[in-house]
mmCIF file of C-alpha atoms in Angstrom:
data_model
loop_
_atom_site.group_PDB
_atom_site.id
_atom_site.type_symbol
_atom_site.label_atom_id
_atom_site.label_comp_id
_atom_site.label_asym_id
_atom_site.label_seq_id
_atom_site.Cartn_x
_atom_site.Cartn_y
_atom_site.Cartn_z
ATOM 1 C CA UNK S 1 -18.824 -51.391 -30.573
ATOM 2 C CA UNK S 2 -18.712 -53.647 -27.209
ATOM 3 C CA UNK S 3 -18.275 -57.061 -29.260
ATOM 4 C CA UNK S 4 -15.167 -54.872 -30.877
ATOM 5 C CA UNK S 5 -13.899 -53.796 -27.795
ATOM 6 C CA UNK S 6 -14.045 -57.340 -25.742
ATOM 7 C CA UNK S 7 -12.901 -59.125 -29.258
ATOM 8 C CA UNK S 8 -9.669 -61.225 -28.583
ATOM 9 C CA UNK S 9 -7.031 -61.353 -30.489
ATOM 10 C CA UNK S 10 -6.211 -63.210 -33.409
ATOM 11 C CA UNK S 11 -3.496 -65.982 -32.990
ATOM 12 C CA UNK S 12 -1.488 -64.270 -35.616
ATOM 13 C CA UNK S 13 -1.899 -61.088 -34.012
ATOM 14 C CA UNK S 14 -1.094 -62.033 -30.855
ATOM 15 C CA UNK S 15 2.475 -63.376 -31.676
ATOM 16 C CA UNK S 16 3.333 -60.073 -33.821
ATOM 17 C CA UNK S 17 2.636 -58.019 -30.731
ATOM 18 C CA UNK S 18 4.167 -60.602 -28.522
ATOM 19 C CA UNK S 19 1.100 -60.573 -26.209
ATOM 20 C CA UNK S 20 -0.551 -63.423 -24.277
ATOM 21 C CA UNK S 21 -4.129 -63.659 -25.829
ATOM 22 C CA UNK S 22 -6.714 -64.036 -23.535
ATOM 23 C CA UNK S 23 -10.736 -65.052 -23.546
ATOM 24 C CA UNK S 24 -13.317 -61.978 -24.248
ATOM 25 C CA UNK S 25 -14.730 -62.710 -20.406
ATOM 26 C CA UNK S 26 -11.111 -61.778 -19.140
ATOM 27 C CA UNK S 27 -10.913 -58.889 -21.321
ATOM 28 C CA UNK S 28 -14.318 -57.614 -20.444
ATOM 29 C CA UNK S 29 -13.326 -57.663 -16.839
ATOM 30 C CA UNK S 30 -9.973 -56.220 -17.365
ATOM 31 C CA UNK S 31 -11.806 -53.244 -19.636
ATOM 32 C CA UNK S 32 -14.294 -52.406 -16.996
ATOM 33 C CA UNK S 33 -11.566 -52.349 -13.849
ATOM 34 C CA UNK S 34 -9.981 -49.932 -15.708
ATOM 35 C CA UNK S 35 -12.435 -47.822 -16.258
ATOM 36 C CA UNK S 36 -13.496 -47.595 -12.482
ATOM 37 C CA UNK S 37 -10.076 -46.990 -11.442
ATOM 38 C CA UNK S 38 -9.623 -44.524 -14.606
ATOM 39 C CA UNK S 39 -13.077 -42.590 -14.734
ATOM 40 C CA UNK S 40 -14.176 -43.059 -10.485
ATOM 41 C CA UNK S 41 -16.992 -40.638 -10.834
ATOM 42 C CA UNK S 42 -18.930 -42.074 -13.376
ATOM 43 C CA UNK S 43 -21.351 -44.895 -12.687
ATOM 44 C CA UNK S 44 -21.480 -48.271 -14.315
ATOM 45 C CA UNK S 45 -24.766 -47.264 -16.588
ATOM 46 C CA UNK S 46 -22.674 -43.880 -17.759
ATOM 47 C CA UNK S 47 -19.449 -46.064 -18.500
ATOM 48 C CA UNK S 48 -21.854 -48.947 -20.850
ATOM 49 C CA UNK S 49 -23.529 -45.626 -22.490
ATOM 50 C CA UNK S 50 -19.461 -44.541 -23.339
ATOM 51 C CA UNK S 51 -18.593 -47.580 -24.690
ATOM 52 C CA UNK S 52 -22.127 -48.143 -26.926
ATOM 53 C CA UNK S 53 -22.101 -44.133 -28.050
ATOM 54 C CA UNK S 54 -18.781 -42.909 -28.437
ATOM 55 C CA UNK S 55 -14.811 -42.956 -28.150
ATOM 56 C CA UNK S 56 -13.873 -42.656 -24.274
ATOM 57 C CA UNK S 57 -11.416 -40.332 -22.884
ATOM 58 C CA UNK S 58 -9.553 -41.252 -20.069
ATOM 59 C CA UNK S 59 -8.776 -38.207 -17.842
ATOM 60 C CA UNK S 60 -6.774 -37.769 -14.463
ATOM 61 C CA UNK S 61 -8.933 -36.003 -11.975
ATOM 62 C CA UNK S 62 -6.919 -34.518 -9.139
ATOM 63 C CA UNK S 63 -8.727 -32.586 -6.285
ATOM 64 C CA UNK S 64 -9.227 -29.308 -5.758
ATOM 65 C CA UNK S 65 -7.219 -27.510 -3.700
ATOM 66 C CA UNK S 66 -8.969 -24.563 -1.621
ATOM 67 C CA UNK S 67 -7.662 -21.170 -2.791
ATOM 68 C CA UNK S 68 -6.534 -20.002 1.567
ATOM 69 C CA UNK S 69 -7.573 -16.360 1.554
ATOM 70 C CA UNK S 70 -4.575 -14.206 2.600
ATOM 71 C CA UNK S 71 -4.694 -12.432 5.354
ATOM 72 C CA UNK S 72 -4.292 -9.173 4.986
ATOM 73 C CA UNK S 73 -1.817 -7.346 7.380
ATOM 74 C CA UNK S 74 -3.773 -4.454 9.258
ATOM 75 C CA UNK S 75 -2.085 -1.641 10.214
ATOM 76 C CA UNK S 76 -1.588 0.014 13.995
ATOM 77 C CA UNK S 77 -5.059 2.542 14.719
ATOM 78 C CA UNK S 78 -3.966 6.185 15.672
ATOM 79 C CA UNK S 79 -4.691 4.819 19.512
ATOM 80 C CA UNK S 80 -2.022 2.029 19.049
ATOM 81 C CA UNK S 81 0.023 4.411 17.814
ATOM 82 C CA UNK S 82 -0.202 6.982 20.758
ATOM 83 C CA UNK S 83 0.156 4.210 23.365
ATOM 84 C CA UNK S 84 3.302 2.640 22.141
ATOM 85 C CA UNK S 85 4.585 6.657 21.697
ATOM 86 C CA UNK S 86 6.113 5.994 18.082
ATOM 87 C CA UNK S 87 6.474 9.240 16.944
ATOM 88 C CA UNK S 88 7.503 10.647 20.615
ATOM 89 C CA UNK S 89 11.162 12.144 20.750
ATOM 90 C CA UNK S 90 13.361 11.037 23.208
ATOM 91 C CA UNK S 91 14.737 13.924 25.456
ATOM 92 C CA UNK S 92 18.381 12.954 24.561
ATOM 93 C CA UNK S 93 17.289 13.308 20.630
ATOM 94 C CA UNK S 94 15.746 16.950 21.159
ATOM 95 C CA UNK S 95 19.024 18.895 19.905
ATOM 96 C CA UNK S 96 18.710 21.710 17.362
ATOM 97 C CA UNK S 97 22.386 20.634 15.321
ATOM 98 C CA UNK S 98 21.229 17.092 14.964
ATOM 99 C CA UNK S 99 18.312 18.171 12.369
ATOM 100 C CA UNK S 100 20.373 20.831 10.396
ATOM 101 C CA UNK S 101 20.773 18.254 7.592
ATOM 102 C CA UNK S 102 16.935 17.682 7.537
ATOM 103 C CA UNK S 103 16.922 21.911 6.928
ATOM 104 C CA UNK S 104 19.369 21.590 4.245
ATOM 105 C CA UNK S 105 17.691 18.784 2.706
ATOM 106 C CA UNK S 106 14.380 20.617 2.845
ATOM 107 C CA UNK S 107 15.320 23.513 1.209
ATOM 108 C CA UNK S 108 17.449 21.268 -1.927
ATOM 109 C CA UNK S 109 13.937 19.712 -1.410
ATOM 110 C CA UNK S 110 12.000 22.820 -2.258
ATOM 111 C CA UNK S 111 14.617 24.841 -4.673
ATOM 112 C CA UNK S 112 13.808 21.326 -7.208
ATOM 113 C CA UNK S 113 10.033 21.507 -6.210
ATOM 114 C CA UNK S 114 10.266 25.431 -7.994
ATOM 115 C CA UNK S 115 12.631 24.483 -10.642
ATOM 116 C CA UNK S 116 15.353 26.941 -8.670
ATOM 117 C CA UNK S 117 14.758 29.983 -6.740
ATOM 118 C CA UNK S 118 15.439 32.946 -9.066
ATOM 119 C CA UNK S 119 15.184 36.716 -8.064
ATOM 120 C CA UNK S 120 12.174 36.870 -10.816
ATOM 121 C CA UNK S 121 10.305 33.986 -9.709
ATOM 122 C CA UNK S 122 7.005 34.516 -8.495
ATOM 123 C CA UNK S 123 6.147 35.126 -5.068
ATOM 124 C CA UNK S 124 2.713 34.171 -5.814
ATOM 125 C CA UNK S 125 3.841 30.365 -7.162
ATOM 126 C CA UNK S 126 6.024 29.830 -4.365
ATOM 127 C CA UNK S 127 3.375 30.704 -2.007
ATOM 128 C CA UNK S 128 1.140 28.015 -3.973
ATOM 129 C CA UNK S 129 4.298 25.364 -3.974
ATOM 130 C CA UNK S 130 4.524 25.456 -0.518
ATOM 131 C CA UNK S 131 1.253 25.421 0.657
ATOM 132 C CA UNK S 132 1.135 21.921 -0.726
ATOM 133 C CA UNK S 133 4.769 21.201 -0.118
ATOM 134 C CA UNK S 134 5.835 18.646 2.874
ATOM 135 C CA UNK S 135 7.155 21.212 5.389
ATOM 136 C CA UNK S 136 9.386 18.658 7.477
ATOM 137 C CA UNK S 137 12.366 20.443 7.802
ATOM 138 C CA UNK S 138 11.415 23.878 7.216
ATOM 139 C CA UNK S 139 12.647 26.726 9.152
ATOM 140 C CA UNK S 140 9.453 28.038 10.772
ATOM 141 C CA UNK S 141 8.352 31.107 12.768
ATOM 142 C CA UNK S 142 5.121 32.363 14.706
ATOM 143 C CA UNK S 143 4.320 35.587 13.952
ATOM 144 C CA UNK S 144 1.790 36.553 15.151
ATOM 145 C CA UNK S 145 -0.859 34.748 17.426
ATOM 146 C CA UNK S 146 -3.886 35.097 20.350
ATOM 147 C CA UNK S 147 -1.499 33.495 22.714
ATOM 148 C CA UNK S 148 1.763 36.342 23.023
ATOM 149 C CA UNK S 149 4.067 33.336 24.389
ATOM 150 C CA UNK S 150 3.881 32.166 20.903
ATOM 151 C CA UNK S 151 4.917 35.049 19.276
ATOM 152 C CA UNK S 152 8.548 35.123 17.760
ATOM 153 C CA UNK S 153 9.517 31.585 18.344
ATOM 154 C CA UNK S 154 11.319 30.437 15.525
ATOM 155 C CA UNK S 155 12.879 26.438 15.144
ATOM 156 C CA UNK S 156 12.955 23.872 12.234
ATOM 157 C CA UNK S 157 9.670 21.733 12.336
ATOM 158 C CA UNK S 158 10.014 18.410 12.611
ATOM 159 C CA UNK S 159 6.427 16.980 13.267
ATOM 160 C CA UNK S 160 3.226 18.519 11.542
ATOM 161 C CA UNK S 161 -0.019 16.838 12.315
ATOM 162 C CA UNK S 162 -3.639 18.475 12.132
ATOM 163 C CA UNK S 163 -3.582 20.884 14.586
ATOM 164 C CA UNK S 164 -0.441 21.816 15.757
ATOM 165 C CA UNK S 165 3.476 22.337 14.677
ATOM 166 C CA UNK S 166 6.198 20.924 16.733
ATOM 167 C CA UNK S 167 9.180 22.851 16.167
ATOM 168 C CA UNK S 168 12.951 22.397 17.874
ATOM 169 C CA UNK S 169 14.778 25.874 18.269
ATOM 170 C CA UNK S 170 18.017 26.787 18.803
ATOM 171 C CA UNK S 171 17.967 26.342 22.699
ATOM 172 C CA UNK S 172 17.304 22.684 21.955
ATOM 173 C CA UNK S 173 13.429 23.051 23.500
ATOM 174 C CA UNK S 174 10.508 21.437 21.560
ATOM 175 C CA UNK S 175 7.494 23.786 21.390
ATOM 176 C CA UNK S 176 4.130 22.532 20.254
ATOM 177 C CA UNK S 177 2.601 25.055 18.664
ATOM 178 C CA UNK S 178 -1.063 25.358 18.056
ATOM 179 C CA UNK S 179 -2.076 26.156 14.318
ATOM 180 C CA UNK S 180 -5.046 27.793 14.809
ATOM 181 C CA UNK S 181 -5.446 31.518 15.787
ATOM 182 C CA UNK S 182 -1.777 31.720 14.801
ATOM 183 C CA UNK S 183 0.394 33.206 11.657
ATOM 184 C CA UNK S 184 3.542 31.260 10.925
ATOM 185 C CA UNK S 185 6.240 32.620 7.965
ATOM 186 C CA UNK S 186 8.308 30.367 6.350
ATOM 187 C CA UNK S 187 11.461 31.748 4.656
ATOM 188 C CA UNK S 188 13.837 30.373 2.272
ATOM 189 C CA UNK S 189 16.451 32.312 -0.196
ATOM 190 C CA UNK S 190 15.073 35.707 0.842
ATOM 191 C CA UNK S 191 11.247 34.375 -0.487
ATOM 192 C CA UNK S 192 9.186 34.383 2.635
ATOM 193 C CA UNK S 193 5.824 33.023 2.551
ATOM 194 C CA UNK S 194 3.053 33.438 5.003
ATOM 195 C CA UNK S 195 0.555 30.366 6.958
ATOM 196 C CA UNK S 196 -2.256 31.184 8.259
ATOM 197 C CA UNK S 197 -2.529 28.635 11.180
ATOM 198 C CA UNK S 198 -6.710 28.455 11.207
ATOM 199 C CA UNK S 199 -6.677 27.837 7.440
ATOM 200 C CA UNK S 200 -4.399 25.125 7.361
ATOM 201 C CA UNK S 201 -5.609 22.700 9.875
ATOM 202 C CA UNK S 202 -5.081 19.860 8.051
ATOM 203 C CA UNK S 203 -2.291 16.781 7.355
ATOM 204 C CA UNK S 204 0.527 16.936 5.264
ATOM 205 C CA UNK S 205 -0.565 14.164 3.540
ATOM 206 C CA UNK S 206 -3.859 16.027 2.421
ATOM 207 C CA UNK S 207 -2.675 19.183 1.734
ATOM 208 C CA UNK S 208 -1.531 18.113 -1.732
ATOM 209 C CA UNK S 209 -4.994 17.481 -2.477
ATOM 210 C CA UNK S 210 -6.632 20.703 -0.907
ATOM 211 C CA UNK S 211 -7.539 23.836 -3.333
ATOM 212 C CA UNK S 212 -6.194 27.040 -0.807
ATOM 213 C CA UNK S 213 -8.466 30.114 -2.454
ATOM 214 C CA UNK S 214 -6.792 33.737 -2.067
ATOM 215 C CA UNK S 215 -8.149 35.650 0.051
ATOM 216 C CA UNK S 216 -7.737 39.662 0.420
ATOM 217 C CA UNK S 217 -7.879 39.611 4.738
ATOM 218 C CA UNK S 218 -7.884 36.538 7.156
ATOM 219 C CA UNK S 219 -8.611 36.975 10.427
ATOM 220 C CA UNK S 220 -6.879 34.999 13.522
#
């Protein structure tokens, strides 16, 4: 195989290819230059084995790039959030006719949400809709609660997080009300439905998940 390789060419060969022909010492050296340059990680005894066993293939070996791990954009913590006051409402933004069209969007919101408010609907599916339902926008009302300041005040809610309900009435005041030991009553097309303030101390966002049993009496 090596004499084959390193075998110059014959005169007659040489002047069909138009080629220079050169000694077998110059074509050794020539061979084995290319190899280093073509195969760099093999060493001299692995290149002689190639050329005694078997055909070589020359290959292009590039490097590696690294794979950069992308960084992953984090979030603001609820403490980052209360100190920069995101979800604060400016004074000048606390006016009851600016969030009518969040009322009337809520209730196109929840008339879709029980395929259309008929007199023969259910009271008892509406009750289930909207215990899951996102209540931003709802017209809301305390009805009854430990605290008698509570009692009657009646707004659209605009923020709803664990505990409490803040609601903007008509007199353009923002109440926070607490949920628990209070009853609020949501109405919509004549269907009112009834929130029981201690049982529902939890975030919109996980009330969709939540199974609410029926219970016959709940107590404030």
């Amino acid at each position: 195989m090596k004499s084959v390789i390193y075998n110059a060419l014959a005169q007659k060969e040489a002047q069909e290819l138009d080629v220079e022909p050169v000694g077998s010492a110059r074509s050794e050296a020539f061979v084995k230059a290319f190899l280093r340059r073509s195969l760099p990680r093999m060493s001299q005894q692995a290149l002689e084995d190639q050329l005694q066993r078997k055909a070589v293939v020359l290959e292009y070996f590039t490097r590696r790039k690294r794979r950069e791990k992308k960084k992953k954009c984090k979030g603001l913590s609820a403490r980052q959030r209360r100190e920069l006051r995101l979800f604060d409402i400016k004074p000048e933004q606390q006016k009851y006719s600016l969030f009518l069209p969040l009322h009337d969007l809520w209730k196109q919101y929840i008339r879709d949400l029980c395929n259309g408010l008929k007199p023969d609907t259910q009271p008892q599916m509406i009750q289930a809709k909207l215990l899951k339902a996102d209540l931003h926008g709802a017209m809301i009302s305390v009805t009854k609660s430990k605290c008698p300041s509570y009692v009657g005040v009646t707004g659209i809610l605009l923020q709803e997080t664990k505990h409490v309900f803040k609601i903007i009435s008509k007199d353009d005041r923002l109440r926070v009300i607490p949920k628990l030991n209070s009853v609020f009553t949501v109405e919509i097309d004549g269907f009112v439905s009834y929130i029981y303030g201690s049982k529902f101390q939890l975030r919109a966002s996980e009330r969709s998940a939540k199974k609410f049993k029926a219970k016959g009496t709940i107590d404030l």
